[in-house]
Structures are given as structure tokens and as C-alpha cells.
Amino acid sequence: MPRKLIAALALIAAAALSATPSAAAAPERPFPPSAPAAQAAQAAADPHYEILVFSKTAGFRHSSIDDGLTALRELGTANNFTVDATEDAGAFTTAGLAPYEAVVFLSTTGDVLNDAQQTAFEQYINDGGGYVGVHAAADTEYDWPFYEGLAGALFQSHPAVQSATVQVEDRAHDATAHLDRAWQRTDEWYNYRTNPRASARVLASLDESSYSGGSMSGDHPIAWCKDYEGGRAFYTGGGHTDESYGQAEFRRHLLGGVRWAAGMTESDCRPETGYTSLFDGSGTSGWSQAGPGGFTLADDSLTSYGGLGMMWYTAKEFTGDYSVKLDWKMDDDSNSGVFLGFPASDDPWSAVNNGYEIQIDATDSPDRTTGSVYGFQAADIAARDAALNPPGEWNTYELRVTGERLEIFLNGRRINDFTNTDPARSLRQGHIGIQNHGDGDSVSFRNIRAKVLNAGPSAGEVKGVNGKCLDVDNSQTADGTKVQVWTCNGTAAQRWTVQGDGTVRALGKCLDVSGGGSADGTRIQLWTCNGTGSQSWQPQADGTVRNPQSGKCLDASGGTWNDGTPVHLWTCHTGPNQKWNLP
């Protein structure tokens, strides 16, 4: 059966099921009862598909290839896909690749395809095919620009095999949703010639301070995904060791990459930089509950219960243009939503009556189901269904406000485009909230983040304890220069620009947490701006300035604060040495 047709037939079947009348109970809100849909059922098994595993080597050959192939075959048996394996590049023809939903490059090395075979593979990707690169797939085809773009980055060097901390940045993708935010494992950790962050969604990165030999200046992606030239590309740097393929967490990571590349699950694989965390799972600072019920906090997620109520972000009112992203999951036919553009209030109905709700509900009417602007505009249902993961799997919303226009993206695909024309409401000013709809409605949220768009920077002094200014030591600009407090003197070393992307900049460089660390006392320094979480800062209502990645605050060290006192990272406590006035 031609590639992607199976998935299309599954969607047609789901649409047919959604026309069946319902005996479901009416929702708590005074709106018509819902009609069921296939989305309301628990996630079904994937339809059967085939993948090709290619492991030809023209350079170093990894002993783990055999273990990797065994693991993929066992995953296929358990998850309804068939694995064909080859080291014959002659398989790379239009006809030879046609049966496969994805092709796995399993630790290939060197030049493995000739010109005609490369052309056939390019066409396969252009036609919607999937690519999975494992470990030394990045040590392959250095002179083929298409492949470098597909893989995302190519190998440069590696230190000895050792344990390292993998920082999981995206826990909505099927390859990483099962992992904790920190994943400790042993492997051979590649350094790459370029950083893929600008062209791919980084799923996981290495904490270079947790091992020896990292050479990517503290921003070290190790797994990523991207849409590429019509197809899908997933890469993981793990898989050097034989033992990797016997590890349950790594196997599940590999399975998620295969499922996504084969089009069995959806995810937002667009590049992402400049977002500030509003909720990262470490706590609910800055959030307040309005109305009955609430949210439980577990596994870095907020899960709704009871209601009708709402958890809303009190620490900041969003004005102008902005983008909000968050991950959500329902386990059955539940009801929830995300609110934008409502005034500060402890009454959840204020958000309903004054703002806009982006709905999460599998079975309501079109203007009140997932992806709709509740009661105002339905989503493009065909686009929504093609992008939607079923109950039990994570989805990602992006809610992008430009002027009074609201674009809703589901797993990276735009499914709704709404413009507010009500003069009593405004998307450009208000708060963000997530709804707990009522008894029996259980929806989980995690990784809530926001980015100000097209906001002009504010520049001036950053004043802290005893009226002293945040200062770059001796106006130096080298990476790693000390940042300190000093008597305000009006020099360029004390002129900071607070950008809309959450960075705080002086002398052309960024305020940076050394090594992306999170321990109390971690050095704060000046560093080349790189878009990582170690350079994101979020002013709080209590006057502190928080680094969302670590959950800790900018702090003037010690108990006395003289000229030259360094600043560092410290657990937030709202003492005078953590209070800052930004320009």
C-alpha cells in the first residue's frame, strides 16, 4: 500500500465513527451536549507499516549495529511494524524505497550511496518519507549537502565513552515523552561541526559540565527532529555502545523516533528559541487558582480535577504580540482549554466572559472542540485531525497573537486563524490560564512557555542591593567575564538591554549561567548570545529575576555587598540581594 495511505484511511475511519449519536452526559457549562469521536477512545495500536534499516559502513564499523538491528526488530514485533535490513545500497531506487514509511541509517559511516542512489533517496524524502539517523549516521556522506541538512549536523569528534547527563528539552515528542527532565546514561558523546538548533527542534541536549570532552560551548544538542524537504527527519546521538540497545529507556527513545518519522504520531518539530518558561514542572510560583477544583502537580505536569476553575499566570500580563506554547494530554473524553486575553481576576468566569478560550475537548460541536476558539470559530477540522495525537499521547499548542489575530498551531500545523473584532475584548492585553472544567475531566499540561514577539528592547541600568548596579568587570567582552555589583557610574559596562526574547545583554553579549548549571553558587558571566536556557531571564512580581531553566534567581553573593561582589545563581528567597530594578 502506498506510503501515508494507511494513516489517511485511519483518519477516514475515525471521521465515520464521529458521526455516531451520543448518550454522553451534558457538560457543566450551559451549552449543547457533545457528540462522540474516535479521539475520545484510548490510543489504538499503530496500523501496520514497514521500515528499512540501512547499516552500510565505508569507515569505522560499530559492533553495536547487530544489537541495534535486533532491538529494532523486537520493537517492530511489539509495535506492528516490519523491519527489512540491508547493507546493499542498491536498495536505494524509487521502487526499492516505495514500500517504506521510514529509512533508518543505523551507524552508517563514510560515503555509502552513489549519485543515482542519492537522487532516489532525495526523491523519497521529497515525497514524504521518513529518516531516522542513529549515532554514526552523523559520520556519513560529508560531501552531500542534502544529507547534511537532513541529518541536521555532522560529526566532528568525540571523547571516551562515559556517563553524562542528558537534559530533555521537549517532553511532548514521542521519543522523549517517557523521560525525566534529566536522563543519566553512558554512551559515546559526539561533538558536531554545527549546531542544529537553528534548523531543528532540539529534543535533548548534553550538560557539558557533567562529563569531559564536550566542545560545543554549553549548547550541545544530542537528539532532534525536523521537517525537511517534504519529509521528516529524526536523529539521536546515542547508540554507540552495545548495551544501549538493551536499555528500556533508550529503546523507547528509538521507537518514538521511528514512529514520528513514519508519520504514526505528530509533534512540533519547528526550531524553537527565545521562549521563557512560565511552568517547567518544578513548582507553581507565579500561578494562582481561581474557582473550585484545581490541579495536581506530578511528573512535571499539572493535571486538572474538579471545577469549574482555572489556574492563571498572575506574574505577568501579556501585552502586544506574543506566542504561548504548552504541551497537553487527555486520557479520555475530557474537557479543558487555554485562556488568553482576560483581566486579572479570581473569578474563572471572568476569563470565559472577557477573554478567549482555545478548546481541548474530543467530542463537542465544531466550534467547541479541540482547536476551536470556543464559541467563536471552529478549527479546520481536517487539518486538526491530521495533526492531532489521540488520548494518551502528548500534543503541543502554539497560540500566536499578532495584533488581534490569533493563529492556533497543533503539533506545528496551523489549524485555526481567528481575528478578534469585539471591541470589548482584546487578545493583545491580558493573562494566560488553563482550565479545570469539572468532575471527571482530567487533562494534563506541562512545559508552558511564552515569547514576546516584535517587542522593542528596554535599555539602561539594572539596579540591585544597596542601589548598586549590575556591572561587567572592567568592561571586558571575553566569554566568561565576571558579572558583579558596582557603584553606578553610567559606563557601558552597566548599560543592559532587556530583550523581548528574555535575554539581558551588555557590550554585545548575554548574561549567562555558566555551563547551564543549576547548583547554588553557579557563576553568572558574560557570554556570546546563543539562544539557550542558560541565557533566559524572567522578572518576577516580587522583584527577583529568575532563570527558568534552573528555577533559581540572580543573586549578589554573600552577606555584604561591596564593589566587585560577584553575582551568582541561588535558590530564590526574595532577600534584598535578589531584588533588581530592570530598565
PDB file of N, CA, C and O in Angstrom, residues 27-85:
ATOM      1  N   PRO A  27     -22.288  18.730  29.354  1.00  0.00           N
ATOM      2  CA  PRO A  27     -21.178  19.353  30.056  1.00  0.00           C
ATOM      3  C   PRO A  27     -21.674  20.301  31.132  1.00  0.00           C
ATOM      4  O   PRO A  27     -22.841  20.680  31.163  1.00  0.00           O
ATOM      5  N   GLU A  28     -20.783  20.691  32.045  1.00  0.00           N
ATOM      6  CA  GLU A  28     -21.178  21.585  33.128  1.00  0.00           C
ATOM      7  C   GLU A  28     -21.585  22.943  32.597  1.00  0.00           C
ATOM      8  O   GLU A  28     -22.484  23.580  33.131  1.00  0.00           O
ATOM      9  N   ARG A  29     -20.905  23.439  31.572  1.00  0.00           N
ATOM     10  CA  ARG A  29     -21.267  24.742  31.041  1.00  0.00           C
ATOM     11  C   ARG A  29     -22.589  24.646  30.281  1.00  0.00           C
ATOM     12  O   ARG A  29     -22.899  23.609  29.706  1.00  0.00           O
ATOM     13  N   PRO A  30     -23.386  25.723  30.230  1.00  0.00           N
ATOM     14  CA  PRO A  30     -24.714  25.654  29.612  1.00  0.00           C
ATOM     15  C   PRO A  30     -24.648  25.684  28.096  1.00  0.00           C
ATOM     16  O   PRO A  30     -25.093  26.625  27.453  1.00  0.00           O
ATOM     17  N   PHE A  31     -24.084  24.631  27.510  1.00  0.00           N
ATOM     18  CA  PHE A  31     -24.006  24.517  26.067  1.00  0.00           C
ATOM     19  C   PHE A  31     -24.540  23.148  25.658  1.00  0.00           C
ATOM     20  O   PHE A  31     -24.668  22.248  26.488  1.00  0.00           O
ATOM     21  N   PRO A  32     -24.820  22.929  24.370  1.00  0.00           N
ATOM     22  CA  PRO A  32     -25.440  21.676  23.952  1.00  0.00           C
ATOM     23  C   PRO A  32     -24.565  20.471  24.280  1.00  0.00           C
ATOM     24  O   PRO A  32     -23.341  20.569  24.375  1.00  0.00           O
ATOM     25  N   PRO A  33     -25.170  19.288  24.463  1.00  0.00           N
ATOM     26  CA  PRO A  33     -24.389  18.078  24.726  1.00  0.00           C
ATOM     27  C   PRO A  33     -23.488  17.743  23.559  1.00  0.00           C
ATOM     28  O   PRO A  33     -23.723  18.145  22.424  1.00  0.00           O
ATOM     29  N   SER A  34     -22.451  16.973  23.849  1.00  0.00           N
ATOM     30  CA  SER A  34     -21.436  16.705  22.842  1.00  0.00           C
ATOM     31  C   SER A  34     -21.782  15.480  22.013  1.00  0.00           C
ATOM     32  O   SER A  34     -22.591  14.655  22.374  1.00  0.00           O
ATOM     33  N   ALA A  35     -21.093  15.377  20.881  1.00  0.00           N
ATOM     34  CA  ALA A  35     -21.168  14.178  20.040  1.00  0.00           C
ATOM     35  C   ALA A  35     -19.834  13.481  20.128  1.00  0.00           C
ATOM     36  O   ALA A  35     -18.795  14.116  20.153  1.00  0.00           O
ATOM     37  N   PRO A  36     -19.788  12.150  20.197  1.00  0.00           N
ATOM     38  CA  PRO A  36     -18.520  11.456  20.399  1.00  0.00           C
ATOM     39  C   PRO A  36     -17.665  11.455  19.140  1.00  0.00           C
ATOM     40  O   PRO A  36     -18.128  11.749  18.060  1.00  0.00           O
ATOM     41  N   ALA A  37     -16.396  11.129  19.332  1.00  0.00           N
ATOM     42  CA  ALA A  37     -15.473  10.994  18.210  1.00  0.00           C
ATOM     43  C   ALA A  37     -14.487   9.899  18.546  1.00  0.00           C
ATOM     44  O   ALA A  37     -14.320   9.530  19.700  1.00  0.00           O
ATOM     45  N   ALA A  38     -13.820   9.391  17.530  1.00  0.00           N
ATOM     46  CA  ALA A  38     -12.825   8.346  17.770  1.00  0.00           C
ATOM     47  C   ALA A  38     -11.717   8.863  18.665  1.00  0.00           C
ATOM     48  O   ALA A  38     -11.061   8.091  19.358  1.00  0.00           O
ATOM     49  N   GLN A  39     -11.502  10.220  18.686  1.00  0.00           N
ATOM     50  CA  GLN A  39     -10.458  10.790  19.531  1.00  0.00           C
ATOM     51  C   GLN A  39     -10.682  10.455  20.992  1.00  0.00           C
ATOM     52  O   GLN A  39      -9.755  10.454  21.798  1.00  0.00           O
ATOM     53  N   ALA A  40     -11.951  10.219  21.379  1.00  0.00           N
ATOM     54  CA  ALA A  40     -12.263  10.025  22.783  1.00  0.00           C
ATOM     55  C   ALA A  40     -11.776   8.680  23.298  1.00  0.00           C
ATOM     56  O   ALA A  40     -11.643   8.482  24.496  1.00  0.00           O
ATOM     57  N   ALA A  41     -11.534   7.740  22.417  1.00  0.00           N
ATOM     58  CA  ALA A  41     -11.065   6.427  22.838  1.00  0.00           C
ATOM     59  C   ALA A  41      -9.592   6.468  23.203  1.00  0.00           C
ATOM     60  O   ALA A  41      -8.871   7.365  22.807  1.00  0.00           O
ATOM     61  N   GLN A  42      -9.146   5.502  23.955  1.00  0.00           N
ATOM     62  CA  GLN A  42      -7.723   5.401  24.252  1.00  0.00           C
ATOM     63  C   GLN A  42      -6.947   5.138  22.962  1.00  0.00           C
ATOM     64  O   GLN A  42      -7.482   4.594  21.994  1.00  0.00           O
ATOM     65  N   ALA A  43      -5.694   5.547  22.941  1.00  0.00           N
ATOM     66  CA  ALA A  43      -4.874   5.423  21.741  1.00  0.00           C
ATOM     67  C   ALA A  43      -4.837   3.970  21.269  1.00  0.00           C
ATOM     68  O   ALA A  43      -4.557   3.060  22.039  1.00  0.00           O
ATOM     69  N   ALA A  44      -5.153   3.767  20.002  1.00  0.00           N
ATOM     70  CA  ALA A  44      -5.126   2.436  19.424  1.00  0.00           C
ATOM     71  C   ALA A  44      -3.731   2.123  18.915  1.00  0.00           C
ATOM     72  O   ALA A  44      -2.881   3.002  18.784  1.00  0.00           O
ATOM     73  N   ALA A  45      -3.509   0.848  18.606  1.00  0.00           N
ATOM     74  CA  ALA A  45      -2.219   0.453  18.048  1.00  0.00           C
ATOM     75  C   ALA A  45      -2.034   1.097  16.684  1.00  0.00           C
ATOM     76  O   ALA A  45      -2.989   1.382  15.964  1.00  0.00           O
ATOM     77  N   ASP A  46      -0.773   1.331  16.325  1.00  0.00           N
ATOM     78  CA  ASP A  46      -0.481   1.879  15.007  1.00  0.00           C
ATOM     79  C   ASP A  46      -0.911   0.888  13.929  1.00  0.00           C
ATOM     80  O   ASP A  46      -0.795  -0.335  14.104  1.00  0.00           O
ATOM     81  N   PRO A  47      -1.378   1.386  12.776  1.00  0.00           N
ATOM     82  CA  PRO A  47      -1.574   0.485  11.641  1.00  0.00           C
ATOM     83  C   PRO A  47      -0.231  -0.103  11.216  1.00  0.00           C
ATOM     84  O   PRO A  47       0.821   0.496  11.453  1.00  0.00           O
ATOM     85  N   HIS A  48      -0.265  -1.262  10.606  1.00  0.00           N
ATOM     86  CA  HIS A  48       0.981  -1.910  10.218  1.00  0.00           C
ATOM     87  C   HIS A  48       1.723  -1.084   9.170  1.00  0.00           C
ATOM     88  O   HIS A  48       1.123  -0.514   8.256  1.00  0.00           O
ATOM     89  N   TYR A  49       3.045  -1.022   9.318  1.00  0.00           N
ATOM     90  CA  TYR A  49       3.876  -0.345   8.318  1.00  0.00           C
ATOM     91  C   TYR A  49       5.237  -1.024   8.264  1.00  0.00           C
ATOM     92  O   TYR A  49       5.532  -1.922   9.066  1.00  0.00           O
ATOM     93  N   GLU A  50       6.060  -0.587   7.301  1.00  0.00           N
ATOM     94  CA  GLU A  50       7.369  -1.183   7.092  1.00  0.00           C
ATOM     95  C   GLU A  50       8.460  -0.117   7.165  1.00  0.00           C
ATOM     96  O   GLU A  50       8.253   1.023   6.723  1.00  0.00           O
ATOM     97  N   ILE A  51       9.604  -0.491   7.714  1.00  0.00           N
ATOM     98  CA  ILE A  51      10.767   0.388   7.683  1.00  0.00           C
ATOM     99  C   ILE A  51      11.963  -0.378   7.114  1.00  0.00           C
ATOM    100  O   ILE A  51      12.004  -1.613   7.152  1.00  0.00           O
ATOM    101  N   LEU A  52      12.900   0.379   6.570  1.00  0.00           N
ATOM    102  CA  LEU A  52      14.151  -0.189   6.065  1.00  0.00           C
ATOM    103  C   LEU A  52      15.279   0.256   6.977  1.00  0.00           C
ATOM    104  O   LEU A  52      15.418   1.446   7.269  1.00  0.00           O
ATOM    105  N   VAL A  53      16.077  -0.686   7.457  1.00  0.00           N
ATOM    106  CA  VAL A  53      17.246  -0.361   8.261  1.00  0.00           C
ATOM    107  C   VAL A  53      18.493  -0.557   7.401  1.00  0.00           C
ATOM    108  O   VAL A  53      18.748  -1.652   6.885  1.00  0.00           O
ATOM    109  N   PHE A  54      19.246   0.517   7.243  1.00  0.00           N
ATOM    110  CA  PHE A  54      20.419   0.552   6.373  1.00  0.00           C
ATOM    111  C   PHE A  54      21.655   0.751   7.248  1.00  0.00           C
ATOM    112  O   PHE A  54      21.721   1.706   8.028  1.00  0.00           O
ATOM    113  N   SER A  55      22.624  -0.158   7.142  1.00  0.00           N
ATOM    114  CA  SER A  55      23.772  -0.097   8.044  1.00  0.00           C
ATOM    115  C   SER A  55      25.102  -0.302   7.315  1.00  0.00           C
ATOM    116  O   SER A  55      26.071  -0.820   7.886  1.00  0.00           O
ATOM    117  N   LYS A  56      25.174   0.138   6.074  1.00  0.00           N
ATOM    118  CA  LYS A  56      26.420   0.036   5.326  1.00  0.00           C
ATOM    119  C   LYS A  56      27.477   0.948   5.950  1.00  0.00           C
ATOM    120  O   LYS A  56      27.187   2.071   6.369  1.00  0.00           O
ATOM    121  N   THR A  57      28.711   0.478   5.996  1.00  0.00           N
ATOM    122  CA  THR A  57      29.809   1.290   6.537  1.00  0.00           C
ATOM    123  C   THR A  57      30.951   1.330   5.537  1.00  0.00           C
ATOM    124  O   THR A  57      31.346   0.307   4.979  1.00  0.00           O
ATOM    125  N   ALA A  58      31.455   2.559   5.326  1.00  0.00           N
ATOM    126  CA  ALA A  58      32.640   2.735   4.484  1.00  0.00           C
ATOM    127  C   ALA A  58      33.781   3.301   5.308  1.00  0.00           C
ATOM    128  O   ALA A  58      34.796   3.739   4.758  1.00  0.00           O
ATOM    129  N   GLY A  59      33.601   3.299   6.615  1.00  0.00           N
ATOM    130  CA  GLY A  59      34.622   3.757   7.540  1.00  0.00           C
ATOM    131  C   GLY A  59      34.579   2.865   8.771  1.00  0.00           C
ATOM    132  O   GLY A  59      34.435   1.644   8.659  1.00  0.00           O
ATOM    133  N   PHE A  60      34.667   3.462   9.961  1.00  0.00           N
ATOM    134  CA  PHE A  60      34.609   2.678  11.203  1.00  0.00           C
ATOM    135  C   PHE A  60      33.295   1.917  11.276  1.00  0.00           C
ATOM    136  O   PHE A  60      32.240   2.441  10.921  1.00  0.00           O
ATOM    137  N   ARG A  61      33.379   0.665  11.754  1.00  0.00           N
ATOM    138  CA  ARG A  61      32.153  -0.133  11.908  1.00  0.00           C
ATOM    139  C   ARG A  61      31.888  -0.398  13.384  1.00  0.00           C
ATOM    140  O   ARG A  61      32.738  -0.916  14.107  1.00  0.00           O
ATOM    141  N   HIS A  62      30.680  -0.022  13.825  1.00  0.00           N
ATOM    142  CA  HIS A  62      30.295  -0.194  15.223  1.00  0.00           C
ATOM    143  C   HIS A  62      29.815  -1.623  15.475  1.00  0.00           C
ATOM    144  O   HIS A  62      28.965  -2.137  14.732  1.00  0.00           O
ATOM    145  N   SER A  63      30.338  -2.226  16.517  1.00  0.00           N
ATOM    146  CA  SER A  63      29.872  -3.564  16.884  1.00  0.00           C
ATOM    147  C   SER A  63      28.413  -3.553  17.314  1.00  0.00           C
ATOM    148  O   SER A  63      27.733  -4.583  17.287  1.00  0.00           O
ATOM    149  N   SER A  64      27.915  -2.376  17.706  1.00  0.00           N
ATOM    150  CA  SER A  64      26.544  -2.278  18.210  1.00  0.00           C
ATOM    151  C   SER A  64      25.497  -2.347  17.101  1.00  0.00           C
ATOM    152  O   SER A  64      24.297  -2.383  17.394  1.00  0.00           O
ATOM    153  N   ILE A  65      25.919  -2.349  15.834  1.00  0.00           N
ATOM    154  CA  ILE A  65      24.937  -2.420  14.744  1.00  0.00           C
ATOM    155  C   ILE A  65      24.064  -3.665  14.883  1.00  0.00           C
ATOM    156  O   ILE A  65      22.828  -3.600  14.719  1.00  0.00           O
ATOM    157  N   ASP A  66      24.676  -4.794  15.196  1.00  0.00           N
ATOM    158  CA  ASP A  66      23.893  -6.028  15.333  1.00  0.00           C
ATOM    159  C   ASP A  66      22.872  -5.908  16.460  1.00  0.00           C
ATOM    160  O   ASP A  66      21.729  -6.344  16.316  1.00  0.00           O
ATOM    161  N   ASP A  67      23.298  -5.323  17.581  1.00  0.00           N
ATOM    162  CA  ASP A  67      22.370  -5.153  18.708  1.00  0.00           C
ATOM    163  C   ASP A  67      21.265  -4.170  18.340  1.00  0.00           C
ATOM    164  O   ASP A  67      20.103  -4.338  18.735  1.00  0.00           O
ATOM    165  N   GLY A  68      21.618  -3.125  17.592  1.00  0.00           N
ATOM    166  CA  GLY A  68      20.620  -2.164  17.171  1.00  0.00           C
ATOM    167  C   GLY A  68      19.577  -2.777  16.255  1.00  0.00           C
ATOM    168  O   GLY A  68      18.375  -2.497  16.372  1.00  0.00           O
ATOM    169  N   LEU A  69      20.035  -3.612  15.339  1.00  0.00           N
ATOM    170  CA  LEU A  69      19.109  -4.271  14.430  1.00  0.00           C
ATOM    171  C   LEU A  69      18.183  -5.223  15.194  1.00  0.00           C
ATOM    172  O   LEU A  69      16.972  -5.270  14.941  1.00  0.00           O
ATOM    173  N   THR A  70      18.738  -5.956  16.143  1.00  0.00           N
ATOM    174  CA  THR A  70      17.914  -6.843  16.972  1.00  0.00           C
ATOM    175  C   THR A  70      16.861  -6.044  17.727  1.00  0.00           C
ATOM    176  O   THR A  70      15.686  -6.430  17.777  1.00  0.00           O
ATOM    177  N   ALA A  71      17.273  -4.921  18.311  1.00  0.00           N
ATOM    178  CA  ALA A  71      16.330  -4.085  19.063  1.00  0.00           C
ATOM    179  C   ALA A  71      15.213  -3.570  18.163  1.00  0.00           C
ATOM    180  O   ALA A  71      14.031  -3.601  18.540  1.00  0.00           O
ATOM    181  N   LEU A  72      15.559  -3.116  16.962  1.00  0.00           N
ATOM    182  CA  LEU A  72      14.538  -2.599  16.057  1.00  0.00           C
ATOM    183  C   LEU A  72      13.570  -3.698  15.621  1.00  0.00           C
ATOM    184  O   LEU A  72      12.353  -3.465  15.515  1.00  0.00           O
ATOM    185  N   ARG A  73      14.082  -4.880  15.381  1.00  0.00           N
ATOM    186  CA  ARG A  73      13.188  -5.982  15.008  1.00  0.00           C
ATOM    187  C   ARG A  73      12.245  -6.336  16.159  1.00  0.00           C
ATOM    188  O   ARG A  73      11.053  -6.588  15.939  1.00  0.00           O
ATOM    189  N   GLU A  74      12.771  -6.339  17.375  1.00  0.00           N
ATOM    190  CA  GLU A  74      11.910  -6.647  18.521  1.00  0.00           C
ATOM    191  C   GLU A  74      10.888  -5.535  18.753  1.00  0.00           C
ATOM    192  O   GLU A  74       9.727  -5.807  19.074  1.00  0.00           O
ATOM    193  N   LEU A  75      11.301  -4.296  18.558  1.00  0.00           N
ATOM    194  CA  LEU A  75      10.347  -3.188  18.657  1.00  0.00           C
ATOM    195  C   LEU A  75       9.278  -3.306  17.583  1.00  0.00           C
ATOM    196  O   LEU A  75       8.097  -3.032  17.829  1.00  0.00           O
ATOM    197  N   GLY A  76       9.676  -3.715  16.382  1.00  0.00           N
ATOM    198  CA  GLY A  76       8.709  -3.888  15.312  1.00  0.00           C
ATOM    199  C   GLY A  76       7.682  -4.957  15.622  1.00  0.00           C
ATOM    200  O   GLY A  76       6.476  -4.769  15.408  1.00  0.00           O
ATOM    201  N   THR A  77       8.137  -6.076  16.152  1.00  0.00           N
ATOM    202  CA  THR A  77       7.215  -7.157  16.515  1.00  0.00           C
ATOM    203  C   THR A  77       6.208  -6.701  17.550  1.00  0.00           C
ATOM    204  O   THR A  77       5.022  -7.033  17.487  1.00  0.00           O
ATOM    205  N   ALA A  78       6.669  -5.902  18.502  1.00  0.00           N
ATOM    206  CA  ALA A  78       5.807  -5.441  19.589  1.00  0.00           C
ATOM    207  C   ALA A  78       4.936  -4.260  19.199  1.00  0.00           C
ATOM    208  O   ALA A  78       3.941  -3.975  19.874  1.00  0.00           O
ATOM    209  N   ASN A  79       5.271  -3.568  18.102  1.00  0.00           N
ATOM    210  CA  ASN A  79       4.586  -2.312  17.781  1.00  0.00           C
ATOM    211  C   ASN A  79       4.068  -2.252  16.347  1.00  0.00           C
ATOM    212  O   ASN A  79       3.825  -1.176  15.819  1.00  0.00           O
ATOM    213  N   ASN A  80       3.928  -3.427  15.720  1.00  0.00           N
ATOM    214  CA  ASN A  80       3.191  -3.551  14.454  1.00  0.00           C
ATOM    215  C   ASN A  80       3.906  -2.934  13.262  1.00  0.00           C
ATOM    216  O   ASN A  80       3.269  -2.408  12.359  1.00  0.00           O
ATOM    217  N   PHE A  81       5.239  -2.972  13.255  1.00  0.00           N
ATOM    218  CA  PHE A  81       5.928  -2.632  12.012  1.00  0.00           C
ATOM    219  C   PHE A  81       6.931  -3.721  11.658  1.00  0.00           C
ATOM    220  O   PHE A  81       7.431  -4.450  12.531  1.00  0.00           O
ATOM    221  N   THR A  82       7.198  -3.840  10.365  1.00  0.00           N
ATOM    222  CA  THR A  82       8.111  -4.848   9.844  1.00  0.00           C
ATOM    223  C   THR A  82       9.447  -4.192   9.524  1.00  0.00           C
ATOM    224  O   THR A  82       9.484  -3.089   8.975  1.00  0.00           O
ATOM    225  N   VAL A  83      10.517  -4.857   9.855  1.00  0.00           N
ATOM    226  CA  VAL A  83      11.859  -4.355   9.604  1.00  0.00           C
ATOM    227  C   VAL A  83      12.510  -5.165   8.493  1.00  0.00           C
ATOM    228  O   VAL A  83      12.636  -6.385   8.589  1.00  0.00           O
ATOM    229  N   ASP A  84      12.892  -4.471   7.418  1.00  0.00           N
ATOM    230  CA  ASP A  84      13.781  -5.057   6.419  1.00  0.00           C
ATOM    231  C   ASP A  84      15.158  -4.437   6.637  1.00  0.00           C
ATOM    232  O   ASP A  84      15.266  -3.231   6.882  1.00  0.00           O
ATOM    233  N   ALA A  85      16.193  -5.234   6.566  1.00  0.00           N
ATOM    234  CA  ALA A  85      17.550  -4.743   6.815  1.00  0.00           C
ATOM    235  C   ALA A  85      18.429  -5.017   5.600  1.00  0.00           C
ATOM    236  O   ALA A  85      18.315  -6.067   4.956  1.00  0.00           O
TER     237      ALA A  85
END
